[in-house]
Amino acid sequence: MMRVLKVEQSTMVIEINYDDVGILHYALYDYLVKVEARLKRKGMPKDKLEKLQALKDNLQSMVETINGLI
């Protein structure tokens, strides 16, 4: 069975099957955990922290979108 994944801001529509949705969810969540771990490091430059925070926000949004499909 195919599902349609629609990402709003830049509008991307993709038809993918449930197995691929699960793999994508796992990969994004794993990457999110790694980014969160880097954010907890001390002594990072402020500009790098801001970029990592923006990346974390984007990843969380993607994970939430996929959770809506599951």
PDB file of N, CA and C in Angstrom:
ATOM      1  N   MET A   1       0.842  -1.176   0.000  1.00  0.00           N
ATOM      2  CA  MET A   1       0.000   0.000   0.000  1.00  0.00           C
ATOM      3  C   MET A   1       0.885   1.237   0.000  1.00  0.00           C
ATOM      4  N   MET A   2       0.502   2.236  -0.739  1.00  0.00           N
ATOM      5  CA  MET A   2       1.273   3.468  -0.843  1.00  0.00           C
ATOM      6  C   MET A   2       0.621   4.559  -0.005  1.00  0.00           C
ATOM      7  N   ARG A   3       1.463   5.401   0.554  1.00  0.00           N
ATOM      8  CA  ARG A   3       0.990   6.568   1.295  1.00  0.00           C
ATOM      9  C   ARG A   3       1.583   7.805   0.639  1.00  0.00           C
ATOM     10  N   VAL A   4       0.925   8.924   0.765  1.00  0.00           N
ATOM     11  CA  VAL A   4       1.416  10.176   0.218  1.00  0.00           C
ATOM     12  C   VAL A   4       1.969  11.007   1.370  1.00  0.00           C
ATOM     13  N   LEU A   5       3.218  11.397   1.251  1.00  0.00           N
ATOM     14  CA  LEU A   5       3.867  12.264   2.225  1.00  0.00           C
ATOM     15  C   LEU A   5       3.887  13.654   1.629  1.00  0.00           C
ATOM     16  N   LYS A   6       3.302  14.608   2.304  1.00  0.00           N
ATOM     17  CA  LYS A   6       3.250  15.977   1.800  1.00  0.00           C
ATOM     18  C   LYS A   6       3.938  16.887   2.809  1.00  0.00           C
ATOM     19  N   VAL A   7       4.981  17.555   2.378  1.00  0.00           N
ATOM     20  CA  VAL A   7       5.705  18.503   3.209  1.00  0.00           C
ATOM     21  C   VAL A   7       5.235  19.887   2.804  1.00  0.00           C
ATOM     22  N   GLU A   8       4.793  20.663   3.754  1.00  0.00           N
ATOM     23  CA  GLU A   8       4.089  21.907   3.470  1.00  0.00           C
ATOM     24  C   GLU A   8       4.940  23.067   2.968  1.00  0.00           C
ATOM     25  N   GLN A   9       5.931  23.494   3.715  1.00  0.00           N
ATOM     26  CA  GLN A   9       6.579  24.777   3.451  1.00  0.00           C
ATOM     27  C   GLN A   9       7.086  24.909   2.017  1.00  0.00           C
ATOM     28  N   SER A  10       7.847  23.945   1.559  1.00  0.00           N
ATOM     29  CA  SER A  10       8.349  24.010   0.191  1.00  0.00           C
ATOM     30  C   SER A  10       7.547  23.105  -0.736  1.00  0.00           C
ATOM     31  N   THR A  11       6.504  22.512  -0.254  1.00  0.00           N
ATOM     32  CA  THR A  11       5.589  21.621  -0.938  1.00  0.00           C
ATOM     33  C   THR A  11       6.302  20.527  -1.734  1.00  0.00           C
ATOM     34  N   MET A  12       6.360  19.381  -1.108  1.00  0.00           N
ATOM     35  CA  MET A  12       6.937  18.198  -1.721  1.00  0.00           C
ATOM     36  C   MET A  12       5.945  17.063  -1.506  1.00  0.00           C
ATOM     37  N   VAL A  13       5.539  16.415  -2.564  1.00  0.00           N
ATOM     38  CA  VAL A  13       4.600  15.302  -2.465  1.00  0.00           C
ATOM     39  C   VAL A  13       5.301  14.047  -2.983  1.00  0.00           C
ATOM     40  N   ILE A  14       5.339  13.016  -2.142  1.00  0.00           N
ATOM     41  CA  ILE A  14       6.009  11.774  -2.491  1.00  0.00           C
ATOM     42  C   ILE A  14       5.086  10.610  -2.141  1.00  0.00           C
ATOM     43  N   GLU A  15       4.976   9.640  -3.038  1.00  0.00           N
ATOM     44  CA  GLU A  15       4.239   8.418  -2.727  1.00  0.00           C
ATOM     45  C   GLU A  15       5.252   7.360  -2.324  1.00  0.00           C
ATOM     46  N   ILE A  16       5.092   6.836  -1.104  1.00  0.00           N
ATOM     47  CA  ILE A  16       6.006   5.811  -0.614  1.00  0.00           C
ATOM     48  C   ILE A  16       5.221   4.734   0.119  1.00  0.00           C
ATOM     49  N   ASN A  17       5.789   3.529   0.179  1.00  0.00           N
ATOM     50  CA  ASN A  17       5.084   2.449   0.865  1.00  0.00           C
ATOM     51  C   ASN A  17       5.412   2.497   2.358  1.00  0.00           C
ATOM     52  N   TYR A  18       4.686   1.714   3.140  1.00  0.00           N
ATOM     53  CA  TYR A  18       4.827   1.756   4.597  1.00  0.00           C
ATOM     54  C   TYR A  18       6.222   1.365   5.072  1.00  0.00           C
ATOM     55  N   ASP A  19       6.856   0.399   4.407  1.00  0.00           N
ATOM     56  CA  ASP A  19       8.203   0.001   4.809  1.00  0.00           C
ATOM     57  C   ASP A  19       9.168   1.173   4.685  1.00  0.00           C
ATOM     58  N   ASP A  20       9.059   1.908   3.590  1.00  0.00           N
ATOM     59  CA  ASP A  20       9.932   3.060   3.386  1.00  0.00           C
ATOM     60  C   ASP A  20       9.631   4.175   4.381  1.00  0.00           C
ATOM     61  N   VAL A  21       8.369   4.321   4.749  1.00  0.00           N
ATOM     62  CA  VAL A  21       8.002   5.323   5.762  1.00  0.00           C
ATOM     63  C   VAL A  21       8.677   4.975   7.088  1.00  0.00           C
ATOM     64  N   GLY A  22       8.664   3.689   7.445  1.00  0.00           N
ATOM     65  CA  GLY A  22       9.307   3.258   8.680  1.00  0.00           C
ATOM     66  C   GLY A  22      10.808   3.496   8.663  1.00  0.00           C
ATOM     67  N   ILE A  23      11.442   3.199   7.540  1.00  0.00           N
ATOM     68  CA  ILE A  23      12.883   3.417   7.407  1.00  0.00           C
ATOM     69  C   ILE A  23      13.203   4.904   7.491  1.00  0.00           C
ATOM     70  N   LEU A  24      12.422   5.719   6.810  1.00  0.00           N
ATOM     71  CA  LEU A  24      12.618   7.169   6.850  1.00  0.00           C
ATOM     72  C   LEU A  24      12.427   7.703   8.260  1.00  0.00           C
ATOM     73  N   HIS A  25      11.416   7.218   8.950  1.00  0.00           N
ATOM     74  CA  HIS A  25      11.159   7.647  10.324  1.00  0.00           C
ATOM     75  C   HIS A  25      12.338   7.300  11.220  1.00  0.00           C
ATOM     76  N   TYR A  26      12.826   6.080  11.112  1.00  0.00           N
ATOM     77  CA  TYR A  26      13.955   5.648  11.929  1.00  0.00           C
ATOM     78  C   TYR A  26      15.196   6.504  11.646  1.00  0.00           C
ATOM     79  N   ALA A  27      15.485   6.742  10.370  1.00  0.00           N
ATOM     80  CA  ALA A  27      16.670   7.513  10.002  1.00  0.00           C
ATOM     81  C   ALA A  27      16.591   8.952  10.518  1.00  0.00           C
ATOM     82  N   LEU A  28      15.442   9.586  10.349  1.00  0.00           N
ATOM     83  CA  LEU A  28      15.288  10.964  10.819  1.00  0.00           C
ATOM     84  C   LEU A  28      15.379  11.037  12.342  1.00  0.00           C
ATOM     85  N   TYR A  29      14.766  10.077  13.030  1.00  0.00           N
ATOM     86  CA  TYR A  29      14.797  10.086  14.490  1.00  0.00           C
ATOM     87  C   TYR A  29      16.213   9.837  14.992  1.00  0.00           C
ATOM     88  N   ASP A  30      16.943   8.936  14.346  1.00  0.00           N
ATOM     89  CA  ASP A  30      18.328   8.659  14.725  1.00  0.00           C
ATOM     90  C   ASP A  30      19.191   9.909  14.543  1.00  0.00           C
ATOM     91  N   TYR A  31      19.000  10.592  13.439  1.00  0.00           N
ATOM     92  CA  TYR A  31      19.746  11.830  13.173  1.00  0.00           C
ATOM     93  C   TYR A  31      19.377  12.909  14.190  1.00  0.00           C
ATOM     94  N   LEU A  32      18.113  12.991  14.546  1.00  0.00           N
ATOM     95  CA  LEU A  32      17.651  13.956  15.544  1.00  0.00           C
ATOM     96  C   LEU A  32      18.335  13.711  16.884  1.00  0.00           C
ATOM     97  N   VAL A  33      18.454  12.468  17.291  1.00  0.00           N
ATOM     98  CA  VAL A  33      19.119  12.125  18.553  1.00  0.00           C
ATOM     99  C   VAL A  33      20.583  12.561  18.516  1.00  0.00           C
ATOM    100  N   LYS A  34      21.247  12.368  17.385  1.00  0.00           N
ATOM    101  CA  LYS A  34      22.647  12.775  17.258  1.00  0.00           C
ATOM    102  C   LYS A  34      22.794  14.293  17.322  1.00  0.00           C
ATOM    103  N   VAL A  35      21.888  15.008  16.695  1.00  0.00           N
ATOM    104  CA  VAL A  35      21.936  16.475  16.740  1.00  0.00           C
ATOM    105  C   VAL A  35      21.689  16.962  18.162  1.00  0.00           C
ATOM    106  N   GLU A  36      20.736  16.361  18.861  1.00  0.00           N
ATOM    107  CA  GLU A  36      20.468  16.750  20.244  1.00  0.00           C
ATOM    108  C   GLU A  36      21.686  16.508  21.134  1.00  0.00           C
ATOM    109  N   ALA A  37      22.402  15.423  20.891  1.00  0.00           N
ATOM    110  CA  ALA A  37      23.610  15.130  21.671  1.00  0.00           C
ATOM    111  C   ALA A  37      24.682  16.193  21.422  1.00  0.00           C
ATOM    112  N   ARG A  38      24.822  16.627  20.187  1.00  0.00           N
ATOM    113  CA  ARG A  38      25.800  17.676  19.872  1.00  0.00           C
ATOM    114  C   ARG A  38      25.413  18.998  20.506  1.00  0.00           C
ATOM    115  N   LEU A  39      24.112  19.256  20.601  1.00  0.00           N
ATOM    116  CA  LEU A  39      23.665  20.504  21.224  1.00  0.00           C
ATOM    117  C   LEU A  39      24.009  20.553  22.710  1.00  0.00           C
ATOM    118  N   LYS A  40      24.130  19.401  23.345  1.00  0.00           N
ATOM    119  CA  LYS A  40      24.422  19.351  24.769  1.00  0.00           C
ATOM    120  C   LYS A  40      25.905  19.550  25.075  1.00  0.00           C
ATOM    121  N   ARG A  41      26.755  19.518  24.053  1.00  0.00           N
ATOM    122  CA  ARG A  41      28.187  19.744  24.266  1.00  0.00           C
ATOM    123  C   ARG A  41      28.431  21.181  24.703  1.00  0.00           C
ATOM    124  N   LYS A  42      29.418  21.336  25.537  1.00  0.00           N
ATOM    125  CA  LYS A  42      29.731  22.678  26.031  1.00  0.00           C
ATOM    126  C   LYS A  42      30.874  23.273  25.229  1.00  0.00           C
ATOM    127  N   GLY A  43      30.915  24.602  25.182  1.00  0.00           N
ATOM    128  CA  GLY A  43      32.004  25.300  24.525  1.00  0.00           C
ATOM    129  C   GLY A  43      31.885  25.432  23.023  1.00  0.00           C
ATOM    130  N   MET A  44      30.688  25.227  22.478  1.00  0.00           N
ATOM    131  CA  MET A  44      30.477  25.380  21.046  1.00  0.00           C
ATOM    132  C   MET A  44      30.220  26.838  20.707  1.00  0.00           C
ATOM    133  N   PRO A  45      30.717  27.302  19.558  1.00  0.00           N
ATOM    134  CA  PRO A  45      30.441  28.684  19.149  1.00  0.00           C
ATOM    135  C   PRO A  45      28.936  28.926  18.989  1.00  0.00           C
ATOM    136  N   LYS A  46      28.525  30.146  19.279  1.00  0.00           N
ATOM    137  CA  LYS A  46      27.099  30.484  19.248  1.00  0.00           C
ATOM    138  C   LYS A  46      26.482  30.276  17.874  1.00  0.00           C
ATOM    139  N   ASP A  47      27.200  30.634  16.811  1.00  0.00           N
ATOM    140  CA  ASP A  47      26.640  30.478  15.466  1.00  0.00           C
ATOM    141  C   ASP A  47      26.411  29.002  15.120  1.00  0.00           C
ATOM    142  N   LYS A  48      27.308  28.130  15.582  1.00  0.00           N
ATOM    143  CA  LYS A  48      27.121  26.699  15.334  1.00  0.00           C
ATOM    144  C   LYS A  48      25.935  26.166  16.137  1.00  0.00           C
ATOM    145  N   LEU A  49      25.767  26.651  17.356  1.00  0.00           N
ATOM    146  CA  LEU A  49      24.619  26.253  18.173  1.00  0.00           C
ATOM    147  C   LEU A  49      23.307  26.651  17.506  1.00  0.00           C
ATOM    148  N   GLU A  50      23.273  27.855  16.943  1.00  0.00           N
ATOM    149  CA  GLU A  50      22.057  28.327  16.268  1.00  0.00           C
ATOM    150  C   GLU A  50      21.724  27.454  15.061  1.00  0.00           C
ATOM    151  N   LYS A  51      22.748  27.073  14.301  1.00  0.00           N
ATOM    152  CA  LYS A  51      22.524  26.220  13.128  1.00  0.00           C
ATOM    153  C   LYS A  51      22.038  24.834  13.547  1.00  0.00           C
ATOM    154  N   LEU A  52      22.651  24.292  14.604  1.00  0.00           N
ATOM    155  CA  LEU A  52      22.213  22.981  15.088  1.00  0.00           C
ATOM    156  C   LEU A  52      20.789  23.030  15.627  1.00  0.00           C
ATOM    157  N   GLN A  53      20.432  24.121  16.292  1.00  0.00           N
ATOM    158  CA  GLN A  53      19.070  24.265  16.814  1.00  0.00           C
ATOM    159  C   GLN A  53      18.061  24.331  15.665  1.00  0.00           C
ATOM    160  N   ALA A  54      18.414  25.063  14.608  1.00  0.00           N
ATOM    161  CA  ALA A  54      17.531  25.138  13.439  1.00  0.00           C
ATOM    162  C   ALA A  54      17.382  23.763  12.787  1.00  0.00           C
ATOM    163  N   LEU A  55      18.492  23.021  12.701  1.00  0.00           N
ATOM    164  CA  LEU A  55      18.439  21.672  12.143  1.00  0.00           C
ATOM    165  C   LEU A  55      17.570  20.775  13.008  1.00  0.00           C
ATOM    166  N   LYS A  56      17.717  20.884  14.321  1.00  0.00           N
ATOM    167  CA  LYS A  56      16.901  20.088  15.246  1.00  0.00           C
ATOM    168  C   LYS A  56      15.418  20.395  15.055  1.00  0.00           C
ATOM    169  N   ASP A  57      15.081  21.668  14.942  1.00  0.00           N
ATOM    170  CA  ASP A  57      13.678  22.055  14.734  1.00  0.00           C
ATOM    171  C   ASP A  57      13.127  21.466  13.441  1.00  0.00           C
ATOM    172  N   ASN A  58      13.927  21.513  12.373  1.00  0.00           N
ATOM    173  CA  ASN A  58      13.490  20.950  11.095  1.00  0.00           C
ATOM    174  C   ASN A  58      13.301  19.442  11.182  1.00  0.00           C
ATOM    175  N   LEU A  59      14.237  18.768  11.839  1.00  0.00           N
ATOM    176  CA  LEU A  59      14.125  17.316  11.985  1.00  0.00           C
ATOM    177  C   LEU A  59      12.903  16.938  12.809  1.00  0.00           C
ATOM    178  N   GLN A  60      12.647  17.680  13.884  1.00  0.00           N
ATOM    179  CA  GLN A  60      11.462  17.392  14.697  1.00  0.00           C
ATOM    180  C   GLN A  60      10.195  17.557  13.884  1.00  0.00           C
ATOM    181  N   SER A  61      10.152  18.574  13.058  1.00  0.00           N
ATOM    182  CA  SER A  61       8.987  18.795  12.209  1.00  0.00           C
ATOM    183  C   SER A  61       8.789  17.631  11.234  1.00  0.00           C
ATOM    184  N   MET A  62       9.889  17.153  10.651  1.00  0.00           N
ATOM    185  CA  MET A  62       9.795  16.028   9.720  1.00  0.00           C
ATOM    186  C   MET A  62       9.339  14.759  10.435  1.00  0.00           C
ATOM    187  N   VAL A  63       9.873  14.509  11.612  1.00  0.00           N
ATOM    188  CA  VAL A  63       9.474  13.325  12.378  1.00  0.00           C
ATOM    189  C   VAL A  63       7.987  13.402  12.725  1.00  0.00           C
ATOM    190  N   GLU A  64       7.511  14.574  13.125  1.00  0.00           N
ATOM    191  CA  GLU A  64       6.095  14.743  13.441  1.00  0.00           C
ATOM    192  C   GLU A  64       5.211  14.532  12.228  1.00  0.00           C
ATOM    193  N   THR A  65       5.676  14.985  11.055  1.00  0.00           N
ATOM    194  CA  THR A  65       4.920  14.768   9.821  1.00  0.00           C
ATOM    195  C   THR A  65       4.791  13.279   9.528  1.00  0.00           C
ATOM    196  N   ILE A  66       5.875  12.553   9.689  1.00  0.00           N
ATOM    197  CA  ILE A  66       5.843  11.110   9.436  1.00  0.00           C
ATOM    198  C   ILE A  66       5.008  10.404  10.483  1.00  0.00           C
ATOM    199  N   ASN A  67       5.074  10.863  11.738  1.00  0.00           N
ATOM    200  CA  ASN A  67       4.229  10.265  12.780  1.00  0.00           C
ATOM    201  C   ASN A  67       2.757  10.399  12.410  1.00  0.00           C
ATOM    202  N   GLY A  68       2.395  11.476  11.747  1.00  0.00           N
ATOM    203  CA  GLY A  68       1.021  11.666  11.314  1.00  0.00           C
ATOM    204  C   GLY A  68       0.584  10.642  10.268  1.00  0.00           C
ATOM    205  N   LEU A  69       1.557  10.108   9.522  1.00  0.00           N
ATOM    206  CA  LEU A  69       1.238   9.094   8.511  1.00  0.00           C
ATOM    207  C   LEU A  69       1.065   7.718   9.124  1.00  0.00           C
ATOM    208  N   ILE A  70       1.819   7.465  10.172  1.00  0.00           N
ATOM    209  CA  ILE A  70       1.848   6.114  10.757  1.00  0.00           C
ATOM    210  C   ILE A  70       0.594   5.840  11.566  1.00  0.00           C
TER     211      ILE A  70
END
